[in-house]
Amino acid sequence: MAEDRTDRLGLPLLMAGQAQKEVTHNEALVRLDIAACAAVESADVAVPPGVPLIGQCWIVAAGASAAWSGHEGDVAGWTSGGWRFVSPVLGMEVWVADRGHAMRWGSGTWSDGAIRADGVYQNGVRVVGTQGDAIAAPAGGITVDVESRAAINAILEMLRLHGLIASTL
């Protein structure tokens, strides 16, 4: 990173003897306003919207054009001074309004967050879904295995305790 910018977010630094320090300081604040507690409208738009509102942001999608050209993957924010761009850093997370969940930057790309409205995901596969129906405790059967029933009951109890299945039938 250049010596006149911060290492992570590339915010402009004030330099000794610099004239109009307020310009540099204000630019840093605008970029920080985009990056801190980031929320974007979408991560699937490659063309700047025609009439954005001040403060609205987007993750620039692949194939970007017009004012967003060359900024694929960056967070673009519309300000009173026009478009500002923040390059993502490892671990950066933003709320994406049209997806209803967060996305995280890592390994050079944006990925959907693990926790979404319809469940918890691991490597894009839903591993925990919405609460299922109640499951009855084991009873009867040809072979009675006390240890198996105890284990199954313990699993069911934990699922109920954490709200992953309903409490009773």
Coordinates of C-alpha atoms in Angstrom, one line a residue:
M1 CA 0.0 0.0 0.0
A2 CA 1.2 3.5 -0.7
E3 CA 2.7 5.5 2.3
D4 CA -0.1 8.1 2.0
R5 CA -2.9 5.5 2.6
T6 CA -3.8 3.2 5.5
D7 CA -2.9 -0.5 4.9
R8 CA -6.3 -2.1 5.2
L9 CA -9.0 0.2 3.8
G10 CA -6.7 2.5 1.8
L11 CA -8.0 5.6 3.7
P12 CA -6.0 8.8 2.9
L13 CA -3.5 9.9 5.5
L14 CA -2.7 13.5 6.4
M15 CA 0.9 14.4 5.5
A16 CA 3.2 16.8 7.3
G17 CA 2.9 20.3 5.8
Q18 CA -0.1 19.3 3.7
A19 CA -2.4 22.1 2.6
Q20 CA -6.2 21.7 2.8
K21 CA -6.0 18.8 5.3
E22 CA -9.8 18.9 5.6
V23 CA -10.1 17.5 2.1
T24 CA -8.0 14.5 2.9
H25 CA -9.7 14.0 6.3
N26 CA -13.2 14.3 4.7
E27 CA -12.4 11.8 2.0
A28 CA -11.2 9.3 4.7
L29 CA -14.5 9.8 6.6
V30 CA -16.6 9.3 3.4
R31 CA -14.8 6.0 2.6
L32 CA -15.0 4.9 6.3
D33 CA -18.7 5.7 6.2
I34 CA -19.1 3.2 3.3
A35 CA -17.0 0.5 4.9
A36 CA -18.0 0.6 8.6
C37 CA -21.2 -1.4 9.4
A38 CA -21.6 -1.9 5.6
A39 CA -25.0 -2.5 4.1
V40 CA -25.5 -2.7 0.3
E41 CA -28.6 -2.8 -1.9
S42 CA -27.3 -5.8 -4.0
A43 CA -24.3 -7.8 -5.0
D44 CA -25.6 -8.6 -8.5
V45 CA -25.5 -5.2 -10.3
A46 CA -22.8 -4.3 -12.8
V47 CA -24.2 -1.0 -14.0
P48 CA -24.5 2.0 -11.7
P49 CA -28.1 2.8 -11.0
G50 CA -29.5 5.9 -12.8
V51 CA -30.6 7.8 -9.7
P52 CA -29.0 6.5 -6.6
L53 CA -29.7 8.1 -3.2
I54 CA -26.8 9.5 -1.2
G55 CA -25.6 6.8 1.1
Q56 CA -26.7 3.9 -1.0
C57 CA -24.1 1.2 -1.7
W58 CA -23.6 -1.8 -3.9
I59 CA -21.1 -4.6 -4.3
V60 CA -19.9 -4.1 -7.9
A61 CA -20.7 -7.3 -9.9
A62 CA -18.5 -8.8 -12.6
G63 CA -18.7 -7.1 -16.0
A64 CA -18.9 -3.7 -14.4
S65 CA -19.4 -0.7 -16.8
A66 CA -19.7 3.0 -16.9
A67 CA -18.5 4.7 -13.6
W68 CA -18.0 1.2 -12.0
S69 CA -15.7 -0.1 -14.7
G70 CA -12.6 -1.6 -13.2
H71 CA -14.1 -1.8 -9.7
E72 CA -15.5 -5.4 -9.8
G73 CA -15.8 -6.7 -6.2
D74 CA -15.5 -3.3 -4.6
V75 CA -18.2 -1.7 -2.5
A76 CA -19.4 1.3 -4.4
G77 CA -21.1 4.1 -2.5
W78 CA -23.0 7.1 -3.9
T79 CA -22.0 10.3 -2.0
S80 CA -22.7 14.0 -2.5
G81 CA -19.4 14.0 -4.4
G82 CA -20.2 11.1 -6.7
W83 CA -19.1 7.5 -6.6
R84 CA -16.6 6.3 -4.0
F85 CA -15.1 2.8 -3.9
V86 CA -13.8 0.7 -1.0
S87 CA -11.8 -2.4 -1.9
P88 CA -12.8 -5.3 0.3
V89 CA -10.3 -6.8 2.8
L90 CA -10.2 -10.3 4.2
G91 CA -13.1 -10.9 6.6
M92 CA -15.1 -7.8 5.5
E93 CA -18.8 -8.5 5.9
V94 CA -21.7 -6.6 4.4
W95 CA -25.5 -6.9 4.7
V96 CA -27.0 -7.4 1.3
A97 CA -30.6 -6.2 1.3
D98 CA -31.9 -8.0 -1.8
R99 CA -30.5 -11.4 -0.5
G100 CA -31.6 -10.9 3.1
H101 CA -28.3 -12.0 4.5
A102 CA -24.7 -11.0 4.8
M103 CA -21.9 -11.7 2.4
R104 CA -18.2 -12.1 3.4
W105 CA -15.0 -11.3 1.5
G106 CA -12.3 -14.0 1.5
S107 CA -10.1 -15.8 -1.0
G108 CA -10.6 -13.0 -3.5
T109 CA -14.4 -13.3 -3.7
W110 CA -17.6 -12.5 -2.0
S111 CA -19.5 -15.5 -0.5
D112 CA -22.9 -15.8 0.9
G113 CA -22.9 -15.8 4.7
A114 CA -23.5 -19.0 6.7
I115 CA -26.6 -17.7 8.6
R116 CA -29.6 -16.9 6.4
A117 CA -33.3 -16.6 7.0
D118 CA -34.0 -20.2 5.9
G119 CA -31.2 -21.9 7.8
V120 CA -27.5 -22.3 8.4
Y121 CA -25.2 -23.1 5.5
Q122 CA -21.8 -24.8 5.2
N123 CA -20.0 -24.5 1.9
G124 CA -23.3 -23.5 0.2
V125 CA -25.2 -26.5 1.6
R126 CA -28.0 -26.0 4.1
V127 CA -27.1 -28.0 7.2
V128 CA -29.7 -26.7 9.6
G129 CA -33.1 -25.7 8.3
T130 CA -36.1 -24.2 9.8
Q131 CA -37.7 -25.9 12.8
G132 CA -39.1 -29.3 11.8
D133 CA -42.1 -31.1 13.2
A134 CA -41.9 -32.9 16.5
I135 CA -40.4 -36.4 16.5
A136 CA -41.9 -38.9 18.9
A137 CA -39.7 -40.6 21.5
P138 CA -38.9 -44.2 20.6
A139 CA -41.3 -46.8 22.1
G140 CA -42.1 -50.4 21.5
G141 CA -40.5 -52.5 18.8
I142 CA -39.3 -56.1 18.5
T143 CA -35.9 -55.5 20.1
V144 CA -35.8 -53.2 23.1
D145 CA -32.4 -51.5 23.4
V146 CA -32.3 -49.3 26.4
E147 CA -28.9 -47.6 25.5
S148 CA -30.1 -46.8 21.9
R149 CA -33.3 -45.3 23.2
A150 CA -31.4 -43.2 25.8
A151 CA -29.1 -41.9 23.1
I152 CA -32.0 -41.1 20.7
N153 CA -33.9 -39.4 23.6
A154 CA -30.8 -37.3 24.4
I155 CA -30.5 -36.2 20.8
L156 CA -34.1 -35.3 20.6
E157 CA -33.9 -33.4 23.8
M158 CA -31.0 -31.3 22.5
L159 CA -32.8 -30.6 19.2
R160 CA -35.9 -29.5 21.2
L161 CA -33.8 -27.4 23.6
H162 CA -32.3 -25.5 20.8
G163 CA -35.6 -25.0 19.0
L164 CA -34.6 -27.2 16.0
I165 CA -37.7 -29.4 16.3
A166 CA -41.0 -28.8 18.1
S167 CA -41.2 -29.8 21.8
T168 CA -44.0 -32.3 21.6
L169 CA -46.3 -34.1 19.1

